[in-house]
Amino acid sequence: MFISVFDIFKIGIGPSSSHTVGPMVAVHRYLDRVRGLSGAENRATRLTVTLHGSLAFTGKGHATDKAVCLGLLGARPDSIDPDKVDPMLEELEQTRKLKIDGLPELHFEPSRDVIFDYGPPLALHANGMTFHLLDAAGAVIDTFVYYSIGGGFVVSESELRKTSNEPVNELAKQDVPFPFANAKQMLEMGREAELSIAEMKLRNECSDKPQAEVEEGIDRLWSAMDSCINRGISQTGILPGGLKVKRRAADIYQKLIREGRTNPPFEHNVVDWLGVYAMAVNEENAAGGRVVTAPTNGAAGVIPAVTRYYLDHCPGADQAGIRTFLLTAAAVGGIIKANASISGAEVGCQGEVGSASAMAAAGLCAALGGTNEQIENAAEIALEHHLGMTCDPIAGLVQVPCIERNALGAVKAVTAASLALRGDGSHFVPLDGCIETMRQTGMDMMEQYKETSKGGLAVNIVEC
């Protein structure tokens, strides 16, 4: 089951891949659709977007309404300048007009035309968006539904039904040399070809791109992750949203620097470094900054933190190791997405931070020279110890407990990689079994614990 490294890792803006990046992508897909509708270029006068399920319940905290508006203004998540977001939204609020290529000028009032539906979610997925294109009399010219299924991935109803019905345990007929659909197949193919997971993933990526282009793209992803860490450890102040959560990464980073100059470090200081790297990214995400879905925005800090740990704290670390890390992590992330979910709205935070921790553990184990069997073991250890984790953001904001949760996910990833490297790769629970357990646990999890902010910490903390 081939899912590209550039699909698992996408550059976007915070605070959420499913609630911010995905809706922006959905808007562009819908606009492409209506440009091809006969008569729409003459009749359309207004557009509305209704948010359902989790997109409604936590949409305000995740800036989903703003993401919809930005998409309608032509912004794309991988290229928009976060510093231009507020001016763009202010201008739309004043003009209440949309100028979209291929369509007449549309009237659009953000407070009226982005509709939050707090009723039951749509039947197929918790993150549904319904678009309505209207004429001057208010008659519907076109209506269409898209689903934001996590990690910035967006599908139509037919695409979602097709994906849900595909037998992922069977080898997909794809034009890649190693189309593994699960971890068992991945290990079998690696043994037969005598290749590492990273080498197989690279060959798959190179089936439609030159190797130099693939490696350049991976380097660009790491550069964006690293830049996010560096910006996060330099910013101070209060995060937006009303909870008055203070940025802490910059202060912790400076303390670690000072302590390193004056005192012999504690052995556990490496945990503090992991934590500060992860928190820096997720504070940037919470502030609407530029991050890389890894595999989601809510879990965006884990993989950059562990990669930076590898680069700064592991002897012999180099750029080739970072490529091995990210290719391996993407291979594991693709398997999890294909067989379970990376969406908090579908399976809780086990699918976000849990998946990220498994990917990071696999990537670090690979970069440190682990065998394919040790890599699979590392991913399983990390994921197993996130099973059952709920997604319960306070006030619908990707701040508490999300920021610290990324720090702990990074620590678990390093621990899992270390444990796997101490063994020979043999272990009791296979990664595929752990992924299936996560899927089943997510299906059994009550709705209020799946990114709705209707349960857990979200209802047991008094907002001050």
C-alpha positions as a printed NumPy array, in Angstrom:
array([[  0.   ,   0.   ,   0.   ],
       [  2.037,   2.964,  -1.261],
       [  1.525,   6.285,   0.499],
       [  4.27 ,   8.729,  -0.376],
       [  6.571,  10.324,   2.159],
       [  5.317,  13.63 ,   0.754],
       [  1.74 ,  12.68 ,   1.614],
       [  2.553,  11.612,   5.163],
       [  4.693,  14.737,   5.689],
       [  3.136,  17.951,   4.343],
       [  4.128,  21.535,   5.052],
       [  1.184,  23.547,   6.334],
       [  0.022,  25.922,   9.049],
       [ -1.36 ,  25.291,  12.514],
       [ -3.17 ,  24.464,  14.582],
       [ -4.589,  21.275,  13.026],
       [ -4.034,  19.125,   9.955],
       [ -7.594,  17.775,  10.   ],
       [ -9.294,  21.009,  11.073],
       [ -7.083,  23.655,   9.406],
       [ -5.017,  22.14 ,   6.599],
       [ -7.709,  19.685,   5.467],
       [-10.511,  22.265,   5.152],
       [ -8.247,  24.538,   3.091],
       [ -7.528,  21.622,   0.766],
       [-11.247,  20.763,   0.611],
       [-12.117,  24.323,  -0.416],
       [ -9.714,  24.163,  -3.354],
       [-11.087,  20.794,  -4.407],
       [-14.619,  22.173,  -4.33 ],
       [-13.707,  25.279,  -6.301],
       [-12.099,  23.082,  -8.939],
       [-15.343,  21.118,  -9.059],
       [-17.716,  24.092,  -9.51 ],
       [-15.567,  25.684, -12.203],
       [-16.57 ,  22.745, -14.353],
       [-20.319,  23.023, -13.669],
       [-22.332,  24.259, -16.616],
       [-24.068,  27.553, -15.82 ],
       [-22.38 ,  28.117, -12.497],
       [-20.209,  30.861, -13.984],
       [-23.381,  32.905, -14.657],
       [-25.813,  31.963, -11.878],
       [-23.711,  31.655,  -8.69 ],
       [-23.985,  34.528,  -6.215],
       [-23.268,  32.961,  -2.814],
       [-21.405,  30.05 ,  -1.22 ],
       [-21.898,  28.447,   2.188],
       [-19.853,  25.821,   4.012],
       [-21.353,  23.714,   6.813],
       [-19.018,  22.028,   9.301],
       [-20.214,  18.793,  10.89 ],
       [-19.151,  16.653,  13.827],
       [-15.71 ,  17.311,  15.241],
       [-15.141,  20.097,  12.709],
       [-18.049,  21.918,  14.331],
       [-17.454,  21.073,  17.986],
       [-13.778,  22.074,  17.997],
       [-13.754,  24.186,  14.836],
       [-13.455,  27.528,  16.605],
       [-10.5  ,  26.393,  18.683],
       [ -8.867,  24.8  ,  15.639],
       [ -9.486,  27.868,  13.42 ],
       [-11.528,  25.816,  10.942],
       [-13.729,  28.777,  10.007],
       [-10.63 ,  30.847,   9.323],
       [ -9.125,  28.031,   7.256],
       [-12.259,  27.902,   5.087],
       [-12.06 ,  31.644,   4.512],
       [ -8.359,  31.506,   3.673],
       [ -8.968,  28.731,   1.167],
       [-11.711,  30.759,  -0.503],
       [ -9.265,  33.66 ,  -0.723],
       [ -6.874,  31.431,  -2.672],
       [ -4.459,  30.58 ,   0.139],
       [ -2.876,  27.13 ,   0.214],
       [ -1.568,  25.538,   3.429],
       [  1.914,  24.818,   2.076],
       [  2.606,  28.322,   0.794],
       [  0.654,  30.852,   2.856],
       [  2.652,  33.249,   5.008],
       [  1.274,  32.913,   8.574],
       [  1.936,  36.639,   9.11 ],
       [ -0.561,  37.482,   6.326],
       [ -3.449,  35.478,   7.753],
       [ -4.996,  38.19 ,   9.932],
       [ -4.834,  40.956,   7.274],
       [ -6.468,  38.631,   4.714],
       [ -9.279,  37.728,   7.092],
       [ -9.826,  41.361,   8.094],
       [-10.157,  42.415,   4.451],
       [-12.712,  39.659,   3.771],
       [-14.714,  40.728,   6.822],
       [-14.861,  44.241,   5.44 ],
       [-15.556,  43.508,   1.752],
       [-17.662,  40.339,   2.169],
       [-16.823,  39.439,  -1.403],
       [-14.941,  36.571,  -3.046],
       [-13.202,  36.879,  -6.393],
       [-12.647,  33.334,  -7.635],
       [-11.317,  32.501, -11.076],
       [-14.04 ,  31.026, -13.299],
       [-16.912,  32.262, -11.148],
       [-18.743,  35.57 , -10.771],
       [-18.038,  37.664,  -7.711],
       [-19.637,  35.892,  -4.752],
       [-21.126,  37.439,  -1.642],
       [-19.667,  35.807,   1.451],
       [-20.147,  36.753,   5.091],
       [-17.829,  34.62 ,   7.253],
       [-20.   ,  34.766,  10.375],
       [-23.092,  33.701,   8.413],
       [-21.78 ,  31.5  ,   5.618],
       [-19.462,  29.231,   7.64 ],
       [-22.064,  27.23 ,   9.532],
       [-21.314,  25.142,  12.617],
       [-23.661,  22.146,  12.782],
       [-23.656,  20.899,  16.376],
       [-25.992,  18.017,  15.649],
       [-24.979,  14.417,  14.912],
       [-21.975,  14.019,  12.599],
       [-22.399,  12.807,   9.038],
       [-22.651,   9.046,   8.84 ],
       [-19.359,   8.303,   7.086],
       [-16.874,  10.332,   9.145],
       [-16.644,  12.732,  12.077],
       [-15.02 ,  15.481,   9.98 ],
       [-17.558,  16.337,   7.28 ],
       [-17.912,  19.553,   5.266],
       [-20.953,  20.337,   3.09 ],
       [-20.606,  22.986,   0.379],
       [-23.641,  24.77 ,  -1.105],
       [-23.428,  27.013,  -4.157],
       [-26.488,  29.292,  -4.395],
       [-28.071,  31.618,  -6.953],
       [-29.587,  35.063,  -6.364],
       [-32.912,  33.567,  -5.277],
       [-31.236,  31.275,  -2.766],
       [-31.793,  28.154,  -4.864],
       [-29.086,  25.51 ,  -4.637],
       [-26.997,  25.202,  -7.795],
       [-24.717,  22.542,  -6.367],
       [-24.07 ,  20.724,  -3.117],
       [-21.147,  18.455,  -2.32 ],
       [-19.529,  16.846,   0.729],
       [-15.854,  16.401,   1.536],
       [-14.3  ,  14.686,   4.539],
       [-11.069,  15.727,   6.254],
       [ -9.785,  12.342,   7.409],
       [ -6.619,  13.38 ,   9.265],
       [ -3.108,  14.462,   8.367],
       [ -4.405,  16.948,   5.774],
       [ -5.931,  14.156,   3.65 ],
       [ -9.299,  15.056,   2.071],
       [-11.692,  12.699,   0.3  ],
       [-15.131,  12.81 ,  -1.297],
       [-17.902,  10.439,  -0.254],
       [-17.183,   8.037,  -3.11 ],
       [-13.456,   8.111,  -2.374],
       [-14.072,   7.456,   1.306],
       [-16.374,   4.518,   0.568],
       [-13.813,   3.064,  -1.85 ],
       [-10.963,   3.478,   0.646],
       [-13.03 ,   1.971,   3.459],
       [-13.904,  -1.073,   1.367],
       [-10.42 ,  -1.806,   0.018],
       [ -8.888,  -5.041,   1.391],
       [ -5.639,  -3.545,   2.676],
       [ -4.359,  -6.967,   3.668],
       [ -4.003,  -7.735,  -0.043],
       [ -1.12 ,  -6.446,  -2.14 ],
       [ -2.322,  -3.394,  -4.045],
       [ -1.649,  -3.313,  -7.76 ],
       [  0.566,  -0.259,  -7.896],
       [  3.505,   0.728, -10.043],
       [  6.003,   0.59 ,  -7.2  ],
       [  8.537,  -2.169,  -6.617],
       [  7.581,  -2.803,  -2.968],
       [  3.81 ,  -2.293,  -2.465],
       [  3.662,  -3.604,   1.109],
       [  0.252,  -3.15 ,   2.71 ],
       [  1.251,  -4.082,   6.244],
       [  4.304,  -4.677,   8.423],
       [  4.372,  -8.425,   7.788],
       [  4.649,  -7.872,   4.042],
       [  7.206,  -5.115,   4.596],
       [  9.478,  -7.463,   6.544],
       [  9.02 , -10.291,   4.045],
       [  9.87 ,  -8.043,   1.105],
       [ 12.905,  -6.69 ,   2.93 ],
       [ 14.227, -10.178,   3.63 ],
       [ 13.636, -11.332,   0.061],
       [ 15.246,  -8.261,  -1.528],
       [ 17.927,  -7.89 ,   1.182],
       [ 17.019,  -4.233,   1.554],
       [ 16.272,  -2.015,   4.514],
       [ 12.859,  -0.422,   4.996],
       [ 14.32 ,   2.963,   4.032],
       [ 15.849,   1.521,   0.853],
       [ 12.527,  -0.039,  -0.177],
       [ 10.672,   3.185,   0.587],
       [ 13.19 ,   5.198,  -1.444],
       [ 12.811,   2.874,  -4.433],
       [  9.037,   3.252,  -4.214],
       [  9.365,   7.036,  -4.155],
       [ 11.722,   6.924,  -7.141],
       [  9.185,   5.034,  -9.255],
       [  7.903,   8.377, -10.569],
       [ 10.62 ,  10.841,  -9.511],
       [ 14.408,  11.006,  -9.886],
       [ 16.266,  10.061,  -6.719],
       [ 17.862,  13.496,  -6.49 ],
       [ 14.406,  15.099,  -6.494],
       [ 13.159,  12.745,  -3.781],
       [ 16.193,  13.377,  -1.572],
       [ 15.928,  17.118,  -2.125],
       [ 12.27 ,  16.963,  -1.094],
       [ 13.11 ,  15.02 ,   2.076],
       [ 15.837,  17.537,   2.923],
       [ 13.286,  20.324,   2.437],
       [ 10.892,  18.621,   4.851],
       [ 13.591,  18.328,   7.498],
       [ 14.579,  21.955,   6.948],
       [ 10.981,  23.017,   7.604],
       [ 10.821,  20.864,  10.744],
       [ 14.142,  22.198,  12.008],
       [ 13.151,  25.794,  11.261],
       [  9.971,  25.266,  13.255],
       [ 11.995,  24.068,  16.251],
       [ 14.335,  27.042,  15.98 ],
       [ 11.481,  29.536,  15.747],
       [  9.679,  27.87 ,  18.638],
       [ 12.659,  28.107,  20.986],
       [ 12.965,  31.825,  20.252],
       [  9.347,  32.928,  20.75 ],
       [  7.746,  33.996,  24.022],
       [  4.349,  35.248,  25.103],
       [  0.814,  33.92 ,  25.438],
       [ -0.726,  31.536,  22.926],
       [ -3.958,  32.691,  21.259],
       [ -7.371,  31.244,  22.055],
       [ -8.283,  32.486,  25.526],
       [ -6.726,  29.85 ,  27.792],
       [ -3.76 ,  32.169,  28.418],
       [ -1.297,  29.306,  27.992],
       [  2.244,  30.644,  28.21 ],
       [  4.916,  29.574,  25.762],
       [  7.562,  27.679,  27.73 ],
       [  9.971,  26.257,  25.165],
       [ 12.133,  29.386,  24.861],
       [ 12.573,  29.701,  28.627],
       [ 13.389,  25.995,  29.069],
       [ 15.824,  26.139,  26.16 ],
       [ 17.725,  29.08 ,  27.674],
       [ 17.899,  27.341,  31.036],
       [ 19.341,  24.225,  29.41 ],
       [ 21.947,  26.321,  27.591],
       [ 22.964,  28.103,  30.813],
       [ 23.091,  24.881,  32.826],
       [ 25.255,  23.25 ,  30.181],
       [ 27.824,  26.015,  30.497],
       [ 28.063,  26.119,  34.277],
       [ 27.217,  22.713,  35.736],
       [ 27.843,  19.057,  34.927],
       [ 24.586,  17.99 ,  33.268],
       [ 22.275,  15.423,  34.781],
       [ 22.039,  12.247,  32.735],
       [ 18.308,  12.83 ,  32.328],
       [ 18.848,  16.254,  30.74 ],
       [ 18.494,  14.595,  27.352],
       [ 14.816,  14.118,  28.212],
       [ 14.55 ,  17.873,  28.727],
       [ 16.086,  18.465,  25.304],
       [ 13.597,  16.106,  23.692],
       [ 10.77 ,  17.858,  25.488],
       [ 11.834,  21.353,  24.547],
       [ 12.215,  20.443,  20.868],
       [  8.735,  18.915,  20.765],
       [  7.095,  21.714,  22.737],
       [  8.712,  24.328,  20.512],
       [  7.022,  22.817,  17.462],
       [  3.625,  22.436,  19.074],
       [  3.676,  25.931,  20.502],
       [  4.31 ,  27.15 ,  16.965],
       [  1.442,  24.982,  15.778],
       [ -0.888,  26.353,  18.451],
       [  0.039,  29.882,  17.358],
       [ -0.858,  29.116,  13.725],
       [  2.751,  28.933,  12.556],
       [  4.28 ,  26.839,   9.778],
       [  4.69 ,  23.177,  10.704],
       [  4.968,  19.805,   8.98 ],
       [  2.192,  17.245,   9.455],
       [  4.021,  14.363,  11.082],
       [  1.634,  12.663,  10.561],
       [ -0.741,  15.378,  11.856],
       [ -0.389,  18.918,  13.169],
       [ -1.547,  17.923,  16.639],
       [  1.335,  15.41 ,  16.747],
       [  3.767,  17.53 ,  14.733],
       [  6.398,  17.846,  17.466],
       [  7.315,  14.201,  18.044],
       [  9.224,  13.353,  14.859],
       [ 11.121,  16.68 ,  14.605],
       [ 12.113,  16.371,  18.265],
       [ 13.45 ,  12.833,  17.888],
       [ 15.183,  13.715,  14.619],
       [ 16.844,  16.726,  16.259],
       [ 17.798,  14.487,  19.184],
       [ 19.446,  12.121,  16.688],
       [ 21.311,  14.999,  15.019],
       [ 22.447,  16.769,  18.195],
       [ 22.983,  13.909,  20.625],
       [ 23.87 ,  10.754,  18.661],
       [ 27.495,  10.256,  17.532],
       [ 27.888,   9.861,  13.795],
       [ 24.552,  11.507,  12.917],
       [ 24.439,  12.988,   9.42 ],
       [ 22.106,  14.062,   6.622],
       [ 21.977,  10.541,   5.189],
       [ 20.778,   9.33 ,   8.578],
       [ 18.02 ,  11.943,   8.606],
       [ 16.822,  10.719,   5.2  ],
       [ 16.838,   7.143,   6.482],
       [ 14.923,   8.312,   9.559],
       [ 12.167,  10.096,   7.611],
       [ 11.81 ,   7.435,   4.915],
       [ 11.421,   4.725,   7.558],
       [  9.019,   6.827,   9.608],
       [  6.91 ,   7.47 ,   6.516],
       [  6.785,   3.749,   5.7  ],
       [  5.42 ,   2.977,   9.171],
       [  3.027,   5.933,   9.048],
       [  1.648,   4.748,   5.729],
       [  0.946,   1.297,   7.156],
       [ -0.851,   2.785,  10.17 ],
       [ -2.946,   5.093,   7.988],
       [ -3.86 ,   2.295,   5.571],
       [ -4.89 ,  -0.181,   8.264],
       [ -6.221,   2.045,  11.068],
       [ -6.169,   5.847,  11.307],
       [ -4.03 ,   8.876,  12.088],
       [ -7.094,  10.996,  12.932],
       [ -7.959,  12.027,  16.472],
       [-11.58 ,  12.42 ,  15.39 ],
       [-11.65 ,   8.757,  14.351],
       [ -9.593,   6.956,  17.011],
       [ -8.481,   9.511,  19.593],
       [ -4.946,  10.702,  20.247],
       [ -3.572,   7.165,  20.019],
       [ -3.905,   7.727,  16.262],
       [ -2.052,  11.036,  16.367],
       [  0.669,  11.142,  19.027],
       [  0.668,   7.33 ,  19.208],
       [  1.286,   7.025,  15.475],
       [  3.884,   9.799,  15.555],
       [  5.732,   8.093,  18.398],
       [  5.727,   4.765,  16.526],
       [  7.019,   6.469,  13.382],
       [  9.719,   8.31 ,  15.318],
       [ 10.813,   5.144,  17.135],
       [ 11.109,   3.301,  13.824],
       [ 12.988,   6.2  ,  12.228],
       [ 15.48 ,   6.549,  15.068],
       [ 16.063,   2.802,  15.233],
       [ 16.77 ,   2.791,  11.477],
       [ 19.092,   5.8  ,  11.638],
       [ 21.056,   4.101,  14.429],
       [ 21.585,   0.982,  12.33 ],
       [ 18.737,  -1.232,  13.49 ],
       [ 17.607,  -4.206,  11.436],
       [ 14.172,  -4.249,   9.821],
       [ 12.954,  -6.553,  12.583],
       [ 14.27 ,  -4.198,  15.282],
       [ 12.646,  -1.245,  13.508],
       [  9.259,  -2.999,  13.427],
       [  9.718,  -3.866,  17.095],
       [ 10.51 ,  -0.243,  17.993],
       [  7.362,   0.994,  16.244],
       [  5.236,  -1.611,  18.014],
       [  6.617,  -0.773,  21.453],
       [  5.903,   2.93 ,  21.012],
       [  2.399,   2.44 ,  19.642],
       [  1.445,  -0.2  ,  22.194],
       [  2.024,   2.221,  25.037],
       [ -0.269,   4.85 ,  23.564],
       [ -3.235,   2.513,  23.086],
       [ -6.466,   3.963,  24.42 ],
       [ -5.231,   7.56 ,  24.544],
       [ -8.146,   9.938,  24.096],
       [ -8.262,  13.256,  22.244],
       [ -9.778,  15.749,  24.691],
       [ -8.347,  19.233,  24.003],
       [ -9.489,  21.843,  26.486],
       [-11.657,  24.506,  24.808],
       [-11.031,  22.825,  21.466],
       [ -7.548,  24.308,  21.362],
       [ -4.475,  22.277,  20.379],
       [ -2.675,  23.357,  23.555],
       [ -3.62 ,  21.403,  26.684],
       [ -2.773,  18.525,  26.885],
       [ -1.465,  18.438,  23.302],
       [  1.807,  20.36 ,  23.682],
       [  3.162,  18.338,  26.608],
       [  1.728,  15.139,  25.108],
       [  4.104,  15.564,  22.146],
       [  7.04 ,  15.864,  24.53 ],
       [  6.103,  12.589,  26.22 ],
       [  5.519,  10.938,  22.841],
       [  9.074,  11.849,  21.846],
       [ 10.478,  10.38 ,  25.063],
       [  8.535,   7.152,  24.506],
       [  9.853,   6.968,  20.939],
       [ 13.493,   7.156,  22.035],
       [ 12.869,   4.624,  24.798],
       [ 11.169,   2.264,  22.346],
       [ 14.026,   2.519,  19.853],
       [ 16.573,   1.883,  22.588],
       [ 14.706,  -1.18 ,  23.872],
       [ 14.392,  -2.577,  20.352],
       [ 18.092,  -2.052,  19.631],
       [ 18.946,  -3.988,  22.805],
       [ 17.072,  -6.993,  21.421],
       [ 17.289,  -9.087,  18.27 ],
       [ 13.973,  -7.993,  16.771],
       [ 11.905, -10.915,  18.03 ],
       [  8.939,  -9.909,  20.174],
       [  5.509, -11.071,  21.292],
       [  3.055,  -8.569,  19.753],
       [  3.521,  -7.856,  16.022],
       [  3.125,  -4.275,  14.803],
       [  0.177,  -5.309,  12.628],
       [ -1.614,  -6.704,  15.686],
       [ -0.977,  -3.49 ,  17.595],
       [ -2.303,  -1.367,  14.714],
       [ -5.457,  -3.486,  14.511],
       [ -5.889,  -3.125,  18.276],
       [ -5.672,   0.651,  17.897],
       [ -8.314,   0.567,  15.171],
       [-10.686,  -1.536,  17.266],
       [-10.071,   0.578,  20.366],
       [-10.857,   3.702,  18.356],
       [-14.107,   2.174,  17.093],
       [-15.115,   1.355,  20.684],
       [-14.094,   4.77 ,  22.039],
       [-17.008,   7.056,  22.905],
       [-17.484,  10.097,  20.686],
       [-16.783,  12.616,  23.452],
       [-13.2  ,  11.35 ,  23.634],
       [-12.512,  11.811,  19.909],
       [-11.655,  15.482,  19.35 ],
       [-15.049,  16.887,  20.286],
       [-13.983,  18.526,  23.571],
       [-17.083,  17.002,  25.178],
       [-15.263,  14.673,  27.576],
       [-12.078,  14.035,  29.535],
       [ -9.912,  16.991,  30.484],
       [-12.024,  19.268,  28.314],
       [-14.942,  19.095,  30.775],
       [-13.061,  18.62 ,  34.041],
       [-10.966,  21.783,  34.047],
       [-12.445,  25.152,  34.934],
       [-11.348,  27.684,  32.314],
       [ -9.88 ,  30.724,  34.015]])
